[in-house]
Amino acid sequence: MSMKRIQLPLQTLSLVAGFMVWVLLSPLLPFIKEDIHLTSGQLAWVTATPVILGSILRVPMGYYTNRFGARILFAVSFLFLIAPVYYLSRAHSFFDLIVSGLFLGIGGAVFSVGVTALPKYYSKEKHGLVNGIYGIGNIGTAVTSFSAPVLAKAIGWTTTVQLTIGVMAVFALLNFVLGDRREPKAAAPLRPQIRSVSRNSKLWLLSLFYFITFGSFVAFTVYLPNFLVGSFHLDKADAGFRTAGFIALCTLVRPIGGWLADRLNAFVVLMLVFAGLTVSGVILSFSPSLVMYTIGCLLVAFCAGIGNGAIFKLVPLYFAKQSGIANGVVAMFGGLGGFFPPLVLSFVQQMTGHVAIGFMALSEFALASLILTTWLYYQERLQVSKQILDSTTQGVLLTDPSGVIRQINPAFSALTGFSEEEAVGKTPGILKSGVQNKAFYDNMWRSIRETGSWQGEIWNKRKSGEVYLEWLTISSIKNDAGEVKYYAGMFSDMTNSRPGQTDLRALQSK
C-alpha cells in the first residue's frame, strides 16, 4: 500500500483514538462521583469542559495542518494528551476534573487535521465520501462509552483512564512512522486567510448547520450516560451501552451523508436532515417513556450523522484555497454546539424538573436551519442560472409583458453596444433597424401568441447605427396559471456568416 493510500485508514483510526480520549470523562462520571463529591451543576460543567478546547483549537489545528502536515499535528497532539490523561487518573477534586477535562479537548480538536489533509489526495467528486469515511472516527466516542463503564466496574475508573496512555503513545508513533512526509503544504499567512473566509456568509451558515448537527452528536454523547441513569434509573453499564448505540448509528451513517452529497445536491440532503431534527426535537419534548425517548434519540443520531457528512462536502467546495481555516471554523462551531446543550438542559431540569424546553430548543433551531437551507438551495439555483446567462456568447434580454426590458446579459452589450444602464427600462425598439415593415412584426407576435415562440432572421441596429443580421429566438415565459410573465429573447450575429452583400431593400418586403 502506497504512502498516500494509507493516509485515509491511518487518519481515521487516529480520529478514533482522539475521540476516545475526548469523551473519557462522561461515561466514567457515574463512577467518579462516588469518590469525588459533585453537585448537579458541577457535573454539568465537568461534562461540558472537554468540548471547550476541543472546539476552539480546531481553527489553529486546521491552519497548521496546511503548514506542517497531518503527520506532525497528529503525533504532537497524541504526545501532549498523555499528560492530562495521567492527571485525570490522579484527580481528587472538582478542580482536577476541570483542568484535566479542559486539556482532554485536544482529542476532539484533531478532527480538523484529517478534514483538511485528506481532500488533498482525492478529486472533488469524492470529497463528501472521503470526509464521511474519516468521520467514522467519531466511533471512538462509542468505544469509550461502551468499554469505559465495563472496565471501570472491573478494575476501577483510575486504572481505566491510565490504560488510554498506551493508546496515545501507540498512535503518536504510528503517525510519526507512517504519516506522509511529502503531504502538499501551504504557508499562506493566517490573518489574510481569516479575513477572506470571514467575509463569506456561507462560512457562517455552514457553521450554524454544523453547530446543530455535530453539536447534537456531541451533546447527546456526553449528556446521555448521566441522564439515563438519573431520569430512567438505568444501570451505569446499560446507560453506556445505549449511549454507544446512539454514537454508532450517528457515526456509521456519516459516510452515507457524504456519499449522498456527492451524488445529489448537498442542500437537498440538509433540508431532509433538518426536517428530521425538527421532528425529533418535538418527540423528545413530549416523551415520558423510555421507548419514545429512544425513538427520538435514534432519529437525532440518524439525521445528525447524515448532516455531518453532507456539510463537509460543502466546506472544501466553497473554500478550496482556505480549507484549513474554513474547516477549523466550521468544526469549532460544531464542537461548541456540544458545549452549551448539557449546561442548558441541566439548568432547565433544575428550574422546571424536566428537560422538555431544552429539547424544544433543538426543534426550533433545526426548523430555522431548514428555512435557511431551503433559501440557500434556491439561491444557488439562481446563481447557476445567472452564471450560465452571463457566460453564454449569445445575447439575451428579458422583457415584461408590456415589452419593457428588465434584464440583459453581457453578450447583449457586446453585440449591440448598449450597456445595462442604457437598455434596462427601455423597449427592444432601441434595436429596430427600420428594415422590416409592420407586417413582419405583426406575423412575429401572432406566432408568439399562438405557439409561445418565434425564431428567424431579423435585421437590427447597434448603438453605433450599424445595421446587422441576427438569428433571433423569442419565447414566452408563463406562470402556473398560464399567464405570460416575461418574454425572453436570445440572438446571435449572422452578418459574417453570409458570403457577399445582402440587399436590405429586398428584405423590407418580407
One Martini backbone bead per residue (centre of mass of N, CA, C, O) as a GRO file, in nm:
protein
  510
    1MET     BB    1   0.095   0.037   0.024
    2SER     BB    2   0.080   0.350  -0.017
    3MET     BB    3   0.120   0.644   0.146
    4LYS     BB    4  -0.148   0.770   0.043
    5ARG     BB    5  -0.347   0.526   0.099
    6ILE     BB    6  -0.291   0.517   0.423
    7GLN     BB    7  -0.419   0.786   0.533
    8LEU     BB    8  -0.716   0.722   0.579
    9PRO     BB    9  -0.690   0.493   0.793
   10LEU     BB   10  -0.495   0.640   0.984
   11GLN     BB   11  -0.672   0.899   1.042
   12THR     BB   12  -0.925   0.751   1.135
   13LEU     BB   13  -0.790   0.605   1.378
   14SER     BB   14  -0.693   0.867   1.510
   15LEU     BB   15  -0.977   0.973   1.565
   16VAL     BB   16  -1.063   0.752   1.749
   17ALA     BB   17  -0.850   0.810   1.969
   18GLY     BB   18  -0.925   1.105   2.023
   19PHE     BB   19  -1.231   1.048   2.102
   20MET     BB   20  -1.178   0.862   2.338
   21VAL     BB   21  -1.056   1.094   2.517
   22TRP     BB   22  -1.261   1.329   2.496
   23VAL     BB   23  -1.502   1.129   2.644
   24LEU     BB   24  -1.393   1.000   2.915
   25LEU     BB   25  -1.563   1.133   3.145
   26SER     BB   26  -1.866   1.076   3.104
   27PRO     BB   27  -1.887   0.751   3.154
   28LEU     BB   28  -1.726   0.793   3.450
   29LEU     BB   29  -1.898   0.973   3.642
   30PRO     BB   30  -2.062   0.761   3.807
   31PHE     BB   31  -1.784   0.678   3.946
   32ILE     BB   32  -1.643   0.942   4.033
   33LYS     BB   33  -1.881   1.049   4.230
   34GLU     BB   34  -1.805   0.833   4.454
   35ASP     BB   35  -1.519   0.995   4.522
   36ILE     BB   36  -1.638   1.277   4.406
   37HIS     BB   37  -1.801   1.544   4.502
   38LEU     BB   38  -2.098   1.640   4.307
   39THR     BB   39  -2.287   1.852   4.170
   40SER     BB   40  -2.500   1.910   3.916
   41GLY     BB   41  -2.344   2.156   3.811
   42GLN     BB   42  -2.060   2.021   3.808
   43LEU     BB   43  -2.131   1.795   3.615
   44ALA     BB   44  -2.190   1.977   3.372
   45TRP     BB   45  -1.904   2.106   3.356
   46VAL     BB   46  -1.740   1.845   3.324
   47THR     BB   47  -1.886   1.754   3.063
   48ALA     BB   48  -1.826   2.031   2.888
   49THR     BB   49  -1.518   2.113   2.898
   50PRO     BB   50  -1.379   1.943   2.660
   51VAL     BB   51  -1.520   2.116   2.433
   52ILE     BB   52  -1.369   2.380   2.432
   53LEU     BB   53  -1.082   2.302   2.321
   54GLY     BB   54  -1.200   2.111   2.098
   55SER     BB   55  -1.302   2.370   1.941
   56ILE     BB   56  -1.093   2.607   1.933
   57LEU     BB   57  -0.844   2.430   1.813
   58ARG     BB   58  -0.956   2.378   1.518
   59VAL     BB   59  -0.842   2.622   1.375
   60PRO     BB   60  -0.529   2.587   1.411
   61MET     BB   61  -0.524   2.294   1.315
   62GLY     BB   62  -0.605   2.350   1.021
   63TYR     BB   63  -0.379   2.551   0.953
   64TYR     BB   64  -0.123   2.369   1.045
   65THR     BB   65  -0.175   2.141   0.847
   66ASN     BB   66  -0.096   2.309   0.594
   67ARG     BB   67   0.200   2.366   0.700
   68PHE     BB   68   0.296   2.061   0.841
   69GLY     BB   69   0.093   1.839   0.860
   70ALA     BB   70  -0.057   1.553   0.985
   71ARG     BB   71   0.178   1.405   1.115
   72ILE     BB   72   0.257   1.622   1.326
   73LEU     BB   73  -0.018   1.686   1.457
   74PHE     BB   74  -0.085   1.405   1.563
   75ALA     BB   75   0.171   1.334   1.723
   76VAL     BB   76   0.172   1.580   1.917
   77SER     BB   77  -0.114   1.545   2.035
   78PHE     BB   78  -0.069   1.261   2.167
   79LEU     BB   79   0.163   1.342   2.349
   80PHE     BB   80   0.011   1.569   2.505
   81LEU     BB   81  -0.227   1.380   2.624
   82ILE     BB   82  -0.081   1.222   2.848
   83ALA     BB   83  -0.093   1.427   3.082
   84PRO     BB   84  -0.408   1.463   3.130
   85VAL     BB   85  -0.464   1.164   3.171
   86TYR     BB   86  -0.292   1.127   3.423
   87TYR     BB   87  -0.423   1.353   3.591
   88LEU     BB   88  -0.703   1.222   3.599
   89SER     BB   89  -0.614   0.959   3.757
   90ARG     BB   90  -0.537   1.178   4.013
   91ALA     BB   91  -0.803   1.279   4.091
   92HIS     BB   92  -0.973   1.478   4.389
   93SER     BB   93  -1.132   1.710   4.227
   94PHE     BB   94  -1.301   1.942   4.055
   95PHE     BB   95  -1.049   2.087   3.948
   96ASP     BB   96  -0.909   1.840   3.824
   97LEU     BB   97  -1.136   1.781   3.617
   98ILE     BB   98  -1.125   2.051   3.465
   99VAL     BB   99  -0.830   2.053   3.375
  100SER     BB  100  -0.820   1.779   3.232
  101GLY     BB  101  -1.071   1.824   3.049
  102LEU     BB  102  -0.964   2.061   2.887
  103PHE     BB  103  -0.711   1.894   2.756
  104LEU     BB  104  -0.884   1.667   2.625
  105GLY     BB  105  -0.979   1.845   2.381
  106ILE     BB  106  -0.756   1.767   2.177
  107GLY     BB  107  -0.901   1.506   2.079
  108GLY     BB  108  -1.121   1.683   1.919
  109ALA     BB  109  -0.932   1.874   1.742
  110VAL     BB  110  -0.818   1.656   1.530
  111PHE     BB  111  -1.041   1.670   1.316
  112SER     BB  112  -0.910   1.904   1.136
  113VAL     BB  113  -0.681   1.743   1.010
  114GLY     BB  114  -0.828   1.545   0.811
  115VAL     BB  115  -1.025   1.749   0.658
  116THR     BB  116  -0.766   1.894   0.537
  117ALA     BB  117  -0.578   1.658   0.418
  118LEU     BB  118  -0.743   1.439   0.248
  119PRO     BB  119  -0.849   1.607  -0.008
  120LYS     BB  120  -0.559   1.610  -0.151
  121TYR     BB  121  -0.602   1.290  -0.261
  122TYR     BB  122  -0.878   1.393  -0.400
  123SER     BB  123  -1.141   1.446  -0.571
  124LYS     BB  124  -1.423   1.641  -0.551
  125GLU     BB  125  -1.626   1.395  -0.602
  126LYS     BB  126  -1.501   1.257  -0.306
  127HIS     BB  127  -1.516   1.439  -0.048
  128GLY     BB  128  -1.768   1.340   0.098
  129LEU     BB  129  -1.684   1.044   0.139
  130VAL     BB  130  -1.407   1.084   0.272
  131ASN     BB  131  -1.510   1.256   0.516
  132GLY     BB  132  -1.709   1.037   0.605
  133ILE     BB  133  -1.504   0.817   0.669
  134TYR     BB  134  -1.342   0.982   0.870
  135GLY     BB  135  -1.596   1.028   1.061
  136ILE     BB  136  -1.591   0.740   1.187
  137GLY     BB  137  -1.406   0.829   1.426
  138ASN     BB  138  -1.647   0.884   1.621
  139ILE     BB  139  -1.647   0.588   1.741
  140GLY     BB  140  -1.468   0.652   1.988
  141THR     BB  141  -1.706   0.728   2.173
  142ALA     BB  142  -1.827   0.441   2.177
  143VAL     BB  143  -1.592   0.288   2.293
  144THR     BB  144  -1.594   0.441   2.562
  145SER     BB  145  -1.897   0.410   2.642
  146PHE     BB  146  -1.877   0.092   2.643
  147SER     BB  147  -1.595   0.023   2.805
  148ALA     BB  148  -1.551   0.202   3.057
  149PRO     BB  149  -1.774   0.089   3.252
  150VAL     BB  150  -1.671  -0.203   3.248
  151LEU     BB  151  -1.382  -0.148   3.348
  152ALA     BB  152  -1.455   0.014   3.605
  153LYS     BB  153  -1.606  -0.226   3.739
  154ALA     BB  154  -1.340  -0.413   3.740
  155ILE     BB  155  -1.070  -0.183   3.788
  156GLY     BB  156  -1.146   0.101   3.777
  157TRP     BB  157  -1.122   0.434   3.679
  158THR     BB  158  -0.812   0.492   3.698
  159THR     BB  159  -0.711   0.251   3.527
  160THR     BB  160  -0.877   0.313   3.276
  161VAL     BB  161  -0.738   0.579   3.212
  162GLN     BB  162  -0.437   0.468   3.194
  163LEU     BB  163  -0.477   0.289   2.936
  164THR     BB  164  -0.476   0.539   2.728
  165ILE     BB  165  -0.174   0.604   2.719
  166GLY     BB  166  -0.093   0.380   2.522
  167VAL     BB  167  -0.264   0.475   2.285
  168MET     BB  168  -0.123   0.748   2.243
  169ALA     BB  169   0.163   0.636   2.189
  170VAL     BB  170   0.098   0.461   1.942
  171PHE     BB  171  -0.020   0.699   1.757
  172ALA     BB  172   0.228   0.871   1.755
  173LEU     BB  173   0.408   0.659   1.615
  174LEU     BB  174   0.240   0.596   1.360
  175ASN     BB  175   0.248   0.888   1.247
  176PHE     BB  176   0.555   0.921   1.235
  177VAL     BB  177   0.599   0.670   1.039
  178LEU     BB  178   0.324   0.680   0.831
  179GLY     BB  179   0.327   0.953   0.761
  180ASP     BB  180   0.321   1.212   0.526
  181ARG     BB  181   0.606   1.386   0.426
  182ARG     BB  182   0.471   1.485   0.123
  183GLU     BB  183   0.264   1.670   0.194
  184PRO     BB  184   0.092   1.918   0.092
  185LYS     BB  185   0.180   2.263   0.140
  186ALA     BB  186   0.086   2.576   0.317
  187ALA     BB  187   0.209   2.934   0.386
  188ALA     BB  188  -0.020   3.111   0.447
  189PRO     BB  189  -0.131   3.367   0.595
  190LEU     BB  190  -0.358   3.397   0.848
  191ARG     BB  191  -0.508   3.674   0.836
  192PRO     BB  192  -0.605   3.678   0.535
  193GLN     BB  193  -0.773   3.418   0.559
  194ILE     BB  194  -0.971   3.516   0.772
  195ARG     BB  195  -1.078   3.757   0.611
  196SER     BB  196  -1.180   3.599   0.368
  197VAL     BB  197  -1.385   3.397   0.511
  198SER     BB  198  -1.551   3.607   0.692
  199ARG     BB  199  -1.703   3.738   0.426
  200ASN     BB  200  -1.849   3.463   0.402
  201SER     BB  201  -2.168   3.360   0.463
  202LYS     BB  202  -2.138   3.049   0.431
  203LEU     BB  203  -1.962   2.995   0.677
  204TRP     BB  204  -2.187   3.067   0.893
  205LEU     BB  205  -2.400   2.868   0.794
  206LEU     BB  206  -2.230   2.609   0.820
  207SER     BB  207  -2.177   2.652   1.122
  208LEU     BB  208  -2.469   2.631   1.210
  209PHE     BB  209  -2.524   2.347   1.100
  210TYR     BB  210  -2.293   2.210   1.270
  211PHE     BB  211  -2.395   2.299   1.544
  212ILE     BB  212  -2.639   2.106   1.520
  213THR     BB  213  -2.529   1.826   1.430
  214PHE     BB  214  -2.264   1.788   1.598
  215GLY     BB  215  -2.377   1.901   1.861
  216SER     BB  216  -2.578   1.672   1.904
  217PHE     BB  217  -2.375   1.447   1.923
  218VAL     BB  218  -2.210   1.553   2.164
  219ALA     BB  219  -2.434   1.611   2.368
  220PHE     BB  220  -2.547   1.319   2.382
  221THR     BB  221  -2.285   1.177   2.457
  222VAL     BB  222  -2.238   1.343   2.739
  223TYR     BB  223  -2.548   1.325   2.859
  224LEU     BB  224  -2.677   1.037   2.862
  225PRO     BB  225  -2.558   0.868   3.095
  226ASN     BB  226  -2.671   1.048   3.334
  227PHE     BB  227  -2.965   1.071   3.236
  228LEU     BB  228  -3.040   0.766   3.238
  229VAL     BB  229  -2.977   0.723   3.536
  230GLY     BB  230  -3.152   0.961   3.662
  231SER     BB  231  -3.438   0.927   3.494
  232PHE     BB  232  -3.440   0.580   3.449
  233HIS     BB  233  -3.258   0.398   3.636
  234LEU     BB  234  -3.010   0.289   3.510
  235ASP     BB  235  -2.756   0.119   3.451
  236LYS     BB  236  -2.442   0.218   3.382
  237ALA     BB  237  -2.385   0.012   3.157
  238ASP     BB  238  -2.651   0.051   3.002
  239ALA     BB  239  -2.610   0.350   2.939
  240GLY     BB  240  -2.350   0.298   2.774
  241PHE     BB  241  -2.476   0.120   2.553
  242ARG     BB  242  -2.685   0.328   2.449
  243THR     BB  243  -2.479   0.544   2.376
  244ALA     BB  244  -2.323   0.370   2.176
  245GLY     BB  245  -2.561   0.336   1.979
  246PHE     BB  246  -2.589   0.630   1.905
  247ILE     BB  247  -2.300   0.667   1.796
  248ALA     BB  248  -2.297   0.446   1.583
  249LEU     BB  249  -2.522   0.553   1.402
  250CYS     BB  250  -2.407   0.839   1.351
  251THR     BB  251  -2.137   0.734   1.225
  252LEU     BB  252  -2.227   0.524   0.996
  253VAL     BB  253  -2.399   0.755   0.829
  254ARG     BB  254  -2.190   0.966   0.739
  255PRO     BB  255  -2.096   0.851   0.461
  256ILE     BB  256  -2.378   0.869   0.339
  257GLY     BB  257  -2.394   1.175   0.345
  258GLY     BB  258  -2.149   1.220   0.157
  259TRP     BB  259  -2.251   1.048  -0.082
  260LEU     BB  260  -2.512   1.209  -0.133
  261ALA     BB  261  -2.365   1.485  -0.179
  262ASP     BB  262  -2.212   1.386  -0.438
  263ARG     BB  263  -2.497   1.308  -0.603
  264LEU     BB  264  -2.639   1.537  -0.473
  265ASN     BB  265  -2.775   1.796  -0.331
  266ALA     BB  266  -2.670   1.904  -0.027
  267PHE     BB  267  -2.922   2.081   0.046
  268VAL     BB  268  -3.130   1.857   0.027
  269VAL     BB  269  -3.014   1.684   0.250
  270LEU     BB  270  -3.039   1.908   0.473
  271MET     BB  271  -3.343   1.938   0.466
  272LEU     BB  272  -3.400   1.651   0.572
  273VAL     BB  273  -3.239   1.675   0.832
  274PHE     BB  274  -3.397   1.922   0.965
  275ALA     BB  275  -3.670   1.790   0.960
  276GLY     BB  276  -3.592   1.553   1.148
  277LEU     BB  277  -3.495   1.729   1.393
  278THR     BB  278  -3.762   1.867   1.444
  279VAL     BB  279  -3.918   1.611   1.516
  280SER     BB  280  -3.731   1.501   1.743
  281GLY     BB  281  -3.767   1.740   1.939
  282VAL     BB  282  -4.068   1.685   1.987
  283ILE     BB  283  -4.049   1.398   2.094
  284LEU     BB  284  -3.857   1.466   2.340
  285SER     BB  285  -4.061   1.672   2.476
  286PHE     BB  286  -4.302   1.417   2.462
  287SER     BB  287  -4.128   1.168   2.638
  288PRO     BB  288  -4.201   0.968   2.910
  289SER     BB  289  -4.075   0.728   2.771
  290LEU     BB  290  -3.817   0.524   2.680
  291VAL     BB  291  -3.912   0.452   2.396
  292MET     BB  292  -3.959   0.743   2.286
  293TYR     BB  293  -3.677   0.843   2.354
  294THR     BB  294  -3.529   0.644   2.170
  295ILE     BB  295  -3.651   0.736   1.904
  296GLY     BB  296  -3.553   1.029   1.918
  297CYS     BB  297  -3.246   0.965   1.938
  298LEU     BB  298  -3.218   0.801   1.673
  299LEU     BB  299  -3.308   1.034   1.489
  300VAL     BB  300  -3.079   1.218   1.564
  301ALA     BB  301  -2.847   1.032   1.477
  302PHE     BB  302  -2.923   1.006   1.178
  303CYS     BB  303  -2.937   1.309   1.098
  304ALA     BB  304  -2.661   1.403   1.206
  305GLY     BB  305  -2.486   1.211   1.036
  306ILE     BB  306  -2.575   1.305   0.759
  307GLY     BB  307  -2.505   1.607   0.803
  308ASN     BB  308  -2.200   1.580   0.860
  309GLY     BB  309  -2.132   1.471   0.574
  310ALA     BB  310  -2.254   1.705   0.396
  311ILE     BB  311  -2.099   1.957   0.501
  312PHE     BB  312  -1.800   1.833   0.419
  313LYS     BB  313  -1.863   1.891   0.114
  314LEU     BB  314  -1.892   2.213   0.116
  315VAL     BB  315  -1.633   2.336   0.230
  316PRO     BB  316  -1.422   2.261  -0.004
  317LEU     BB  317  -1.599   2.387  -0.229
  318TYR     BB  318  -1.590   2.701  -0.114
  319PHE     BB  319  -1.272   2.650   0.034
  320ALA     BB  320  -1.006   2.560  -0.127
  321LYS     BB  321  -0.785   2.796  -0.034
  322GLN     BB  322  -0.917   2.780   0.293
  323SER     BB  323  -0.952   2.496   0.435
  324GLY     BB  324  -0.826   2.511   0.715
  325ILE     BB  325  -0.993   2.746   0.833
  326ALA     BB  326  -1.279   2.657   0.754
  327ASN     BB  327  -1.276   2.384   0.895
  328GLY     BB  328  -1.215   2.499   1.177
  329VAL     BB  329  -1.463   2.681   1.214
  330VAL     BB  330  -1.686   2.473   1.169
  331ALA     BB  331  -1.581   2.269   1.382
  332MET     BB  332  -1.598   2.458   1.624
  333PHE     BB  333  -1.908   2.498   1.619
  334GLY     BB  334  -1.971   2.203   1.658
  335GLY     BB  335  -1.844   2.178   1.937
  336LEU     BB  336  -2.009   2.410   2.073
  337GLY     BB  337  -2.279   2.257   2.029
  338GLY     BB  338  -2.184   2.057   2.278
  339PHE     BB  339  -2.157   2.261   2.526
  340PHE     BB  340  -2.442   2.395   2.593
  341PRO     BB  341  -2.673   2.179   2.627
  342PRO     BB  342  -2.597   2.050   2.903
  343LEU     BB  343  -2.632   2.316   3.061
  344VAL     BB  344  -2.922   2.379   2.979
  345LEU     BB  345  -3.055   2.113   3.068
  346SER     BB  346  -2.969   2.136   3.363
  347PHE     BB  347  -3.108   2.407   3.422
  348VAL     BB  348  -3.396   2.327   3.337
  349GLN     BB  349  -3.425   2.090   3.537
  350GLN     BB  350  -3.392   2.264   3.795
  351MET     BB  351  -3.636   2.464   3.732
  352THR     BB  352  -3.872   2.231   3.622
  353GLY     BB  353  -3.795   1.898   3.627
  354HIS     BB  354  -3.738   1.919   3.312
  355VAL     BB  355  -3.640   1.898   2.936
  356ALA     BB  356  -3.840   2.009   2.716
  357ILE     BB  357  -3.731   2.292   2.644
  358GLY     BB  358  -3.455   2.201   2.539
  359PHE     BB  359  -3.565   2.018   2.304
  360MET     BB  360  -3.728   2.245   2.164
  361ALA     BB  361  -3.480   2.408   2.080
  362LEU     BB  362  -3.383   2.206   1.872
  363SER     BB  363  -3.632   2.231   1.690
  364GLU     BB  364  -3.603   2.539   1.629
  365PHE     BB  365  -3.318   2.535   1.508
  366ALA     BB  366  -3.386   2.332   1.283
  367LEU     BB  367  -3.606   2.502   1.147
  368ALA     BB  368  -3.425   2.742   1.076
  369SER     BB  369  -3.227   2.571   0.903
  370LEU     BB  370  -3.434   2.481   0.694
  371ILE     BB  371  -3.491   2.762   0.581
  372LEU     BB  372  -3.196   2.834   0.503
  373THR     BB  373  -3.145   2.592   0.314
  374THR     BB  374  -3.368   2.656   0.113
  375TRP     BB  375  -3.257   2.931   0.034
  376LEU     BB  376  -2.978   2.827  -0.070
  377TYR     BB  377  -3.084   2.645  -0.291
  378TYR     BB  378  -3.226   2.870  -0.463
  379GLN     BB  379  -2.983   3.057  -0.484
  380GLU     BB  380  -2.801   2.859  -0.636
  381ARG     BB  381  -2.982   2.829  -0.884
  382LEU     BB  382  -2.968   3.128  -0.963
  383GLN     BB  383  -2.659   3.143  -0.994
  384VAL     BB  384  -2.638   2.937  -1.219
  385SER     BB  385  -2.819   3.084  -1.420
  386LYS     BB  386  -2.645   3.343  -1.428
  387GLN     BB  387  -2.382   3.212  -1.526
  388ILE     BB  388  -2.497   3.112  -1.791
  389LEU     BB  389  -2.592   3.386  -1.895
  390ASP     BB  390  -2.305   3.531  -1.875
  391SER     BB  391  -2.138   3.305  -2.057
  392THR     BB  392  -2.285   3.342  -2.299
  393THR     BB  393  -2.257   3.443  -2.649
  394GLN     BB  394  -2.547   3.515  -2.636
  395GLY     BB  395  -2.795   3.726  -2.657
  396VAL     BB  396  -2.991   3.857  -2.373
  397LEU     BB  397  -3.345   3.924  -2.309
  398LEU     BB  398  -3.581   4.068  -2.069
  399THR     BB  399  -3.935   4.102  -2.066
  400ASP     BB  400  -4.222   4.228  -2.014
  401PRO     BB  401  -4.545   4.225  -2.133
  402SER     BB  402  -4.496   4.543  -2.229
  403GLY     BB  403  -4.172   4.547  -2.335
  404VAL     BB  404  -3.979   4.583  -2.096
  405ILE     BB  405  -3.663   4.590  -2.002
  406ARG     BB  406  -3.507   4.390  -1.725
  407GLN     BB  407  -3.277   4.207  -1.879
  408ILE     BB  408  -2.927   4.144  -1.932
  409ASN     BB  409  -2.637   4.046  -2.092
  410PRO     BB  410  -2.312   4.084  -2.186
  411ALA     BB  411  -2.361   3.999  -2.487
  412PHE     BB  412  -2.557   4.222  -2.555
  413SER     BB  413  -2.351   4.455  -2.529
  414ALA     BB  414  -2.140   4.343  -2.734
  415LEU     BB  415  -2.346   4.337  -2.986
  416THR     BB  416  -2.493   4.644  -2.947
  417GLY     BB  417  -2.359   4.866  -2.722
  418PHE     BB  418  -2.552   4.834  -2.483
  419SER     BB  419  -2.597   4.897  -2.174
  420GLU     BB  420  -2.766   4.836  -1.895
  421GLU     BB  421  -2.852   5.136  -1.843
  422GLU     BB  422  -2.960   5.175  -2.150
  423ALA     BB  423  -3.174   4.924  -2.161
  424VAL     BB  424  -3.302   4.929  -1.901
  425GLY     BB  425  -3.646   5.042  -1.941
  426LYS     BB  426  -3.666   4.976  -2.224
  427THR     BB  427  -3.719   4.891  -2.553
  428PRO     BB  428  -3.651   4.702  -2.840
  429GLY     BB  429  -3.666   4.963  -3.026
  430ILE     BB  430  -3.352   5.036  -3.005
  431LEU     BB  431  -3.295   4.800  -3.244
  432LYS     BB  432  -3.426   4.916  -3.478
  433SER     BB  433  -3.373   4.944  -3.840
  434GLY     BB  434  -3.628   4.954  -4.067
  435VAL     BB  435  -3.640   4.701  -4.256
  436GLN     BB  436  -3.887   4.608  -4.127
  437ASN     BB  437  -4.214   4.576  -4.133
  438LYS     BB  438  -4.519   4.557  -3.982
  439ALA     BB  439  -4.594   4.270  -4.084
  440PHE     BB  440  -4.357   4.124  -3.954
  441TYR     BB  441  -4.438   4.183  -3.654
  442ASP     BB  442  -4.722   4.066  -3.665
  443ASN     BB  443  -4.633   3.774  -3.727
  444MET     BB  444  -4.454   3.733  -3.485
  445TRP     BB  445  -4.679   3.781  -3.255
  446ARG     BB  446  -4.872   3.566  -3.353
  447SER     BB  447  -4.681   3.326  -3.297
  448ILE     BB  448  -4.640   3.378  -2.993
  449ARG     BB  449  -4.945   3.357  -2.909
  450GLU     BB  450  -4.995   3.063  -3.037
  451THR     BB  451  -4.694   2.907  -2.956
  452GLY     BB  452  -4.472   3.087  -2.766
  453SER     BB  453  -4.295   3.136  -3.039
  454TRP     BB  454  -3.992   3.263  -3.221
  455GLN     BB  455  -3.797   3.227  -3.533
  456GLY     BB  456  -3.527   3.419  -3.698
  457GLU     BB  457  -3.452   3.659  -3.917
  458ILE     BB  458  -3.294   3.984  -3.833
  459TRP     BB  459  -3.276   4.336  -3.849
  460ASN     BB  460  -3.048   4.530  -3.666
  461LYS     BB  461  -2.929   4.789  -3.431
  462ARG     BB  462  -2.680   4.953  -3.320
  463LYS     BB  463  -2.564   5.216  -3.141
  464SER     BB  464  -2.383   5.315  -3.395
  465GLY     BB  465  -2.595   5.228  -3.656
  466GLU     BB  466  -2.540   4.948  -3.727
  467VAL     BB  467  -2.640   4.704  -3.949
  468TYR     BB  468  -2.759   4.369  -3.862
  469LEU     BB  469  -2.757   4.018  -3.865
  470GLU     BB  470  -2.993   3.797  -3.697
  471TRP     BB  471  -3.063   3.532  -3.471
  472LEU     BB  472  -3.397   3.489  -3.341
  473THR     BB  473  -3.537   3.409  -3.014
  474ILE     BB  474  -3.878   3.388  -2.891
  475SER     BB  475  -4.011   3.353  -2.552
  476SER     BB  476  -4.259   3.254  -2.338
  477ILE     BB  477  -4.323   3.318  -1.985
  478LYS     BB  478  -4.504   3.121  -1.756
  479ASN     BB  479  -4.723   3.052  -1.527
  480ASP     BB  480  -4.939   2.831  -1.372
  481ALA     BB  481  -5.190   3.005  -1.506
  482GLY     BB  482  -5.079   3.099  -1.808
  483GLU     BB  483  -4.928   3.359  -1.767
  484VAL     BB  484  -4.751   3.617  -1.889
  485LYS     BB  485  -4.434   3.743  -1.755
  486TYR     BB  486  -4.229   3.685  -2.001
  487TYR     BB  487  -3.975   3.775  -2.243
  488ALA     BB  488  -3.737   3.583  -2.434
  489GLY     BB  489  -3.426   3.680  -2.589
  490MET     BB  490  -3.218   3.517  -2.848
  491PHE     BB  491  -2.897   3.609  -2.998
  492SER     BB  492  -2.705   3.620  -3.315
  493ASP     BB  493  -2.451   3.693  -3.529
  494MET     BB  494  -2.478   3.684  -3.914
  495THR     BB  495  -2.314   3.874  -4.100
  496ASN     BB  496  -2.050   3.669  -4.155
  497SER     BB  497  -2.219   3.405  -4.272
  498ARG     BB  498  -2.244   3.565  -4.549
  499PRO     BB  499  -2.192   3.582  -4.864
  500GLY     BB  500  -2.166   3.876  -4.949
  501GLN     BB  501  -2.432   4.083  -5.031
  502THR     BB  502  -2.718   4.240  -4.894
  503ASP     BB  503  -3.043   4.335  -4.977
  504LEU     BB  504  -3.231   4.528  -4.777
  505ARG     BB  505  -3.479   4.603  -4.960
  506ALA     BB  506  -3.576   4.308  -5.005
  507LEU     BB  507  -3.654   4.265  -4.695
  508GLN     BB  508  -3.900   4.470  -4.666
  509SER     BB  509  -4.114   4.259  -4.800
  510LYS     BB  510  -4.131   4.037  -4.559
   0.00000   0.00000   0.00000
